[in-house]
Tab-separated table of C-alpha atoms in Angstrom:
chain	number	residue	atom	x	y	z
X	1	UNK	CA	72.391	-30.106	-7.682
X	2	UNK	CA	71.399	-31.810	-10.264
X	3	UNK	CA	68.643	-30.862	-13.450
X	4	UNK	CA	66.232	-33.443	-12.225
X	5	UNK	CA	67.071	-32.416	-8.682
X	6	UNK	CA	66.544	-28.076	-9.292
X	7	UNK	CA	62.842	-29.264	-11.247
X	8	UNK	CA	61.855	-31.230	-8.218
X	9	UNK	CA	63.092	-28.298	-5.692
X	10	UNK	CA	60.696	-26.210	-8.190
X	11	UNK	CA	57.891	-28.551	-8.295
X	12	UNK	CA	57.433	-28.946	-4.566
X	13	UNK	CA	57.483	-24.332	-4.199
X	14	UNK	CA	54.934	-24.161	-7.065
X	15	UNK	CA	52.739	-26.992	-5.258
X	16	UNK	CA	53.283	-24.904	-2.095
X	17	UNK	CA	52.429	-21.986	-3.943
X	18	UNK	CA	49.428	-23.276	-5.188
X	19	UNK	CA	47.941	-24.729	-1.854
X	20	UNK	CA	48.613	-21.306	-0.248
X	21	UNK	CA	46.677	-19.898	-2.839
X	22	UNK	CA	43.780	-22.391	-2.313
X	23	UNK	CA	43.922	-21.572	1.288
X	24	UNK	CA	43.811	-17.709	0.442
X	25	UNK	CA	40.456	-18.420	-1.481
X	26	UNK	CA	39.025	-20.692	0.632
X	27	UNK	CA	39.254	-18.641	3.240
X	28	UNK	CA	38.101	-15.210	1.175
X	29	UNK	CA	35.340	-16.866	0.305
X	30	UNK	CA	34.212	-18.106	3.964
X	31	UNK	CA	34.700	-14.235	4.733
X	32	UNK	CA	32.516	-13.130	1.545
X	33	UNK	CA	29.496	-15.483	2.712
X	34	UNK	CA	29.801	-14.861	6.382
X	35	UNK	CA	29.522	-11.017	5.428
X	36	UNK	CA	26.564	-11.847	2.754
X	37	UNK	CA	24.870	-14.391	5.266
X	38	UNK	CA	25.250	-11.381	8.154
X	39	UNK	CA	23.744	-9.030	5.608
X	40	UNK	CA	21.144	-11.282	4.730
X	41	UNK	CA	20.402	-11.340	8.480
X	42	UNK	CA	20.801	-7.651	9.065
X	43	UNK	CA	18.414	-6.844	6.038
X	44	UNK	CA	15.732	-9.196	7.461
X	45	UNK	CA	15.833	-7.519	10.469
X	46	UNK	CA	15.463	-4.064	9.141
X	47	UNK	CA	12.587	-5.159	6.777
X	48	UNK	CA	10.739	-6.708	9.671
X	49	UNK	CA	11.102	-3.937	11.401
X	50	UNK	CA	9.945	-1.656	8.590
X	51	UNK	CA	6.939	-3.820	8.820
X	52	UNK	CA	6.076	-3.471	12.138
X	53	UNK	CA	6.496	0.091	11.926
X	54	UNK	CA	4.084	0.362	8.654
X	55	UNK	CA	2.112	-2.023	10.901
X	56	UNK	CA	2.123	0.967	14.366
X	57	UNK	CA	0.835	3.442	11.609
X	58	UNK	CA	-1.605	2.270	10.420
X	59	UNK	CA	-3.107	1.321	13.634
X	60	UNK	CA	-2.484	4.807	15.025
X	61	UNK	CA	-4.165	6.436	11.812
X	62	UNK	CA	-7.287	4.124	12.220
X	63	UNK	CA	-7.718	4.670	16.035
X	64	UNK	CA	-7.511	8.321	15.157
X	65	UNK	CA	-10.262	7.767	12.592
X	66	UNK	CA	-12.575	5.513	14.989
X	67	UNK	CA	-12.137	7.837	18.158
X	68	UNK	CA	-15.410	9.363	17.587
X	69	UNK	CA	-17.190	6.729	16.768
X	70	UNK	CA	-18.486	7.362	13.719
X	71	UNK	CA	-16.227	5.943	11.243
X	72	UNK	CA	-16.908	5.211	6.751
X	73	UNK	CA	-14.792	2.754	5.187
X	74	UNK	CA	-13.591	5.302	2.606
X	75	UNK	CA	-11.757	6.617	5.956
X	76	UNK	CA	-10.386	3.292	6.970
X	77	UNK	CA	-8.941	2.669	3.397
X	78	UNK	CA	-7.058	6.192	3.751
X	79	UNK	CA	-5.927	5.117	6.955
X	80	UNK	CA	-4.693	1.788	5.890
X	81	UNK	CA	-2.736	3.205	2.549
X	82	UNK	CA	0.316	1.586	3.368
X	83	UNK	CA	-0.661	-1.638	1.556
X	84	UNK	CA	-3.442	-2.756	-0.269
X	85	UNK	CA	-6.818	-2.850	1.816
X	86	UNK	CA	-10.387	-4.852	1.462
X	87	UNK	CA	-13.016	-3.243	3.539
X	88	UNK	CA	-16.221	-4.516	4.582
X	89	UNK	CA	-18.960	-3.419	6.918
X	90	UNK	CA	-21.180	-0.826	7.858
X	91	UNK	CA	-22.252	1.745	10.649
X	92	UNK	CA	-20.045	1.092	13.445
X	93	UNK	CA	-18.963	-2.433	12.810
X	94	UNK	CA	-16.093	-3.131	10.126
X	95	UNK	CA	-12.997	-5.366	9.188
X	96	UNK	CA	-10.264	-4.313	6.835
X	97	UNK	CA	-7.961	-6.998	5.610
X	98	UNK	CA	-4.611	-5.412	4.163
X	99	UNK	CA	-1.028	-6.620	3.415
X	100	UNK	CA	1.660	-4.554	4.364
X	101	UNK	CA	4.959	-5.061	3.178
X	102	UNK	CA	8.446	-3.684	5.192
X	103	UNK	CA	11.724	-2.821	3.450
X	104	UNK	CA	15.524	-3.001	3.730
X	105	UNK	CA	18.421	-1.739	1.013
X	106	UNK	CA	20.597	-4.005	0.572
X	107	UNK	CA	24.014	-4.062	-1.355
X	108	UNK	CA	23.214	-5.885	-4.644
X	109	UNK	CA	19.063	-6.854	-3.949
X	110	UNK	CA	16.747	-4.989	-1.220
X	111	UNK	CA	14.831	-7.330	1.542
X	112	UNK	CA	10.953	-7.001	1.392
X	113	UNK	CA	8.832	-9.147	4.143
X	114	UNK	CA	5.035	-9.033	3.802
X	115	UNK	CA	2.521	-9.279	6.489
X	116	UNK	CA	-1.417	-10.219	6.112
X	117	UNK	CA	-3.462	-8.445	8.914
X	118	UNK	CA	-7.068	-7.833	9.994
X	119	UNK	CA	-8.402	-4.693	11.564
X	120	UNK	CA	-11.287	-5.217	13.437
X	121	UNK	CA	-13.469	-1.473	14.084
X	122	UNK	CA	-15.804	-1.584	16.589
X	123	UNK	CA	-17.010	2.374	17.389
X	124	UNK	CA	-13.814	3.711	19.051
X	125	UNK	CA	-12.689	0.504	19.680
X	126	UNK	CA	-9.870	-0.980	17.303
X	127	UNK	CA	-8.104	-4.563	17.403
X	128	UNK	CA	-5.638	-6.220	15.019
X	129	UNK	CA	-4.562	-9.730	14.472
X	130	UNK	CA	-2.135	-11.519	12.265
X	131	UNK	CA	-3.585	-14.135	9.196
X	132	UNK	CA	-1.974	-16.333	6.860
X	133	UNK	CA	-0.768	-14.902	3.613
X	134	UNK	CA	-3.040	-16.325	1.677
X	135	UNK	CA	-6.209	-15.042	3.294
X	136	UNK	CA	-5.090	-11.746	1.892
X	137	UNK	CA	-4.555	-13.122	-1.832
X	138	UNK	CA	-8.130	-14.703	-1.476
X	139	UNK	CA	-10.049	-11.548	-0.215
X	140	UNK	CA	-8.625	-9.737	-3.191
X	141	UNK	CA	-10.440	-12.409	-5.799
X	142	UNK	CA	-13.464	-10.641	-3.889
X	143	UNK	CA	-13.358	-7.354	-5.461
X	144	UNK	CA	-13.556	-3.906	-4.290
X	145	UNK	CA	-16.907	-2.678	-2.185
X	146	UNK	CA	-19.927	-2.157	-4.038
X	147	UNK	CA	-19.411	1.367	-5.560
X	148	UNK	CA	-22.856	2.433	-4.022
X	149	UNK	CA	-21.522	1.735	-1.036
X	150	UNK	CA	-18.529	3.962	-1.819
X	151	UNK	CA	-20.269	6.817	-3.321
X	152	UNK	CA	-22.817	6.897	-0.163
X	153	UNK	CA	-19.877	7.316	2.250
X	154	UNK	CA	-17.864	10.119	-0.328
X	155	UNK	CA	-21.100	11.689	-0.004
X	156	UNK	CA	-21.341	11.673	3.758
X	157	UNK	CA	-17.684	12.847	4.497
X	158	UNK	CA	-18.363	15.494	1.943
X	159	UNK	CA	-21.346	17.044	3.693
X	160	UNK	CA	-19.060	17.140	7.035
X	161	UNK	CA	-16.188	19.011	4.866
X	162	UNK	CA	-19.412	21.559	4.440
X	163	UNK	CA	-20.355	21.542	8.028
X	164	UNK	CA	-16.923	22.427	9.272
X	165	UNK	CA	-15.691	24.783	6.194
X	166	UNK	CA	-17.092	26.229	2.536
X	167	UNK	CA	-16.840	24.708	-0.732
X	168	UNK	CA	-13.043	25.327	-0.783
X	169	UNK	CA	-12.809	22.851	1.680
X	170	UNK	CA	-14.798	20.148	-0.023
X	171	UNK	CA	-12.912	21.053	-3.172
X	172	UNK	CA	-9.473	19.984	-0.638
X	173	UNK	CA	-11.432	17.224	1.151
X	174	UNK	CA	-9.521	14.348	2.082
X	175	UNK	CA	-11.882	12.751	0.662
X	176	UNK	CA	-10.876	12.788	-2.787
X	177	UNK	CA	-7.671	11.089	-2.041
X	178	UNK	CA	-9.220	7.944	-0.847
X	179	UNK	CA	-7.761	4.527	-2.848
X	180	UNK	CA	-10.883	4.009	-3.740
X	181	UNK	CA	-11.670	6.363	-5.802
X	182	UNK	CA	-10.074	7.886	-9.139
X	183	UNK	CA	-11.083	11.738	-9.390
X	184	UNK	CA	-10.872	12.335	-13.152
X	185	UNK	CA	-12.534	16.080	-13.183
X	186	UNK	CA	-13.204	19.018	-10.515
X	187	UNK	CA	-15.409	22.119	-11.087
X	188	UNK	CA	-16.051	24.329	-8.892
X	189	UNK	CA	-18.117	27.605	-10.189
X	190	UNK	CA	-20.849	29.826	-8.997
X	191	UNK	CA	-21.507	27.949	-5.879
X	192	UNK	CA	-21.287	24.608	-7.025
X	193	UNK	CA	-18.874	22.342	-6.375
X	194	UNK	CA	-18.709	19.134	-8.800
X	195	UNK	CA	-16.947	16.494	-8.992
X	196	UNK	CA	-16.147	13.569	-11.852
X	197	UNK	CA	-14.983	10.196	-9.784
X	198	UNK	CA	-14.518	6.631	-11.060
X	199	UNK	CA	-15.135	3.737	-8.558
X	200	UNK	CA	-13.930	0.527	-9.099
X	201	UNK	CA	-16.453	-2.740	-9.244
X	202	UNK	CA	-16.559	-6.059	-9.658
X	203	UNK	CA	-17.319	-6.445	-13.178
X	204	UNK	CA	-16.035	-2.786	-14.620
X	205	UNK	CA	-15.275	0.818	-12.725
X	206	UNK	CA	-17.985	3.098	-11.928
X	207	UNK	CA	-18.534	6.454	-12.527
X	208	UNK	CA	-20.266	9.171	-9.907
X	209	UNK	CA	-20.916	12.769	-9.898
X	210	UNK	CA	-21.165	14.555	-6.841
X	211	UNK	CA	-22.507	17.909	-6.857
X	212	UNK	CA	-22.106	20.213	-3.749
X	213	UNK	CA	-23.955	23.508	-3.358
X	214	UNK	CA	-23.393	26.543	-0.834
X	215	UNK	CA	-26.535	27.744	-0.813
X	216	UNK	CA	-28.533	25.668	0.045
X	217	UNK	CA	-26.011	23.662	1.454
X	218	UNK	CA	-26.586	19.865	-0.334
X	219	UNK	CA	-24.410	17.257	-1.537
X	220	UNK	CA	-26.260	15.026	-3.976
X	221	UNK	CA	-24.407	12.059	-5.524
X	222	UNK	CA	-25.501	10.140	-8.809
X	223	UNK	CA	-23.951	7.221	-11.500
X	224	UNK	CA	-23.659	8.398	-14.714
X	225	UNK	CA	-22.880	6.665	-17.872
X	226	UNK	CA	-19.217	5.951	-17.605
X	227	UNK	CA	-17.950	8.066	-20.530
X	228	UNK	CA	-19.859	10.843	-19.309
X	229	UNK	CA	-16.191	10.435	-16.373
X	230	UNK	CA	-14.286	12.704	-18.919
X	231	UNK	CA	-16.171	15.566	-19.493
X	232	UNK	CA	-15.687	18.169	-22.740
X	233	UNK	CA	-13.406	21.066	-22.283
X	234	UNK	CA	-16.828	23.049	-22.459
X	235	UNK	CA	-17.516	21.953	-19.133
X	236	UNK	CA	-14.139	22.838	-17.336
């Protein structure tokens, strides 16, 4: 065999060489974006899932809330913590609008889905329905609820924490963790219970004391300048 001959032989393994190893990555990376696309998938799946489940709770916690018929919006927002909630109404008739958001792990970047929903609260009765996403962006331009409005309904759940238990219980009061509200002091001392909160507002936050007494038993709520939020050490 001659020189020219052997470099041809060589020629036509190396370009067989090479193909095979264009076929080897073609086909790796089919397998690599089949396995991302099915993870993709998978992940979406999972996350809607998540959502739907976030979506179950919440319901369940607000039916529990509205089975007596008496129900204050600082309860629906607690109910409705999963995502970020507008509330509106009064007595027995309200709406809360709140996006909830599901989640899946994923190998390099987690799936999130979001979901815009409206509770409707009519005494013990409770409906939901689906909205566009961008109802939920446009209620938020709206602001919080008047911090009145707020403070009237801390007040209200606080005198039943009274009814049912002492001032130890309105100290614990589920109350105080409502979104809401932003508890920035807590006294409670010779039969007085009081209480430092910020409320959020339109135009600034808010700030409320609520003072609760055992004897007589009272709650009495008033806004205070808002500095007067972070009282002295003297005070505590």
């Amino acid at each position: 065999m001659s020189r020219q001959q052997r470099w041809q032989c060589a020629a036509r393994y190396v370009g067989r060489g090479y193909l095979i190893g264009l076929a080897v990555f073609v086909l790796l990376a089919a397998c690599v974006a089949w396995q991302v696309n099915r993870t993709e998938d998978r992940n979406e799946r999972r996350a809607a899932a998540d959502l739907r489940s976030e979506l179950e709770a919440g319901q369940a916690r607000l039916r529990a809330v509205a089975d007596d018929g008496v129900v204050m919006g600082t309860e629906i927002s607690r109910a409705l913590s999963g995502g970020r909630a507008v509330v509106r109404g009064e007595g027995t008739r309200w709406t809360a609008t709140v996006e909830l958001e599901g989640a899946a792990a994923g190998i390099i970047a987690g799936t999130r889905v979001q979901g815009c929903y409206r509770f409707s609260v009519r005494g013990p009765r409770v409906t939901t329905r689906s909205l566009d996403a961008g109802t939920c962006r446009e209620l938020w331009r709206a602001g919080p609820r008047a911090p009145h409005q707020v403070a009237r309904d801390i007040g209200a759940e606080l005198r039943i924490a009274l009814v049912d238990g002492d001032l130890v219980a309105g100290k614990e009061a589920d109350v105080w963790r409502t979104n809401e509200l932003l508890v920035t002091h807590q006294i409670l001392r010779d039969g007085v219970l009081t209480t430092w909160a910020r409320l959020p507002a339109d135009d600034d936050e808010h700030c409320y004391t609520f003072r609760a007494t055992a004897e007589p038993r009272s709650v009495t709520y008033e806004k205070i300048d808002f500095w007067d939020c972070f009282p002295p050490p003297t005070r505590s």
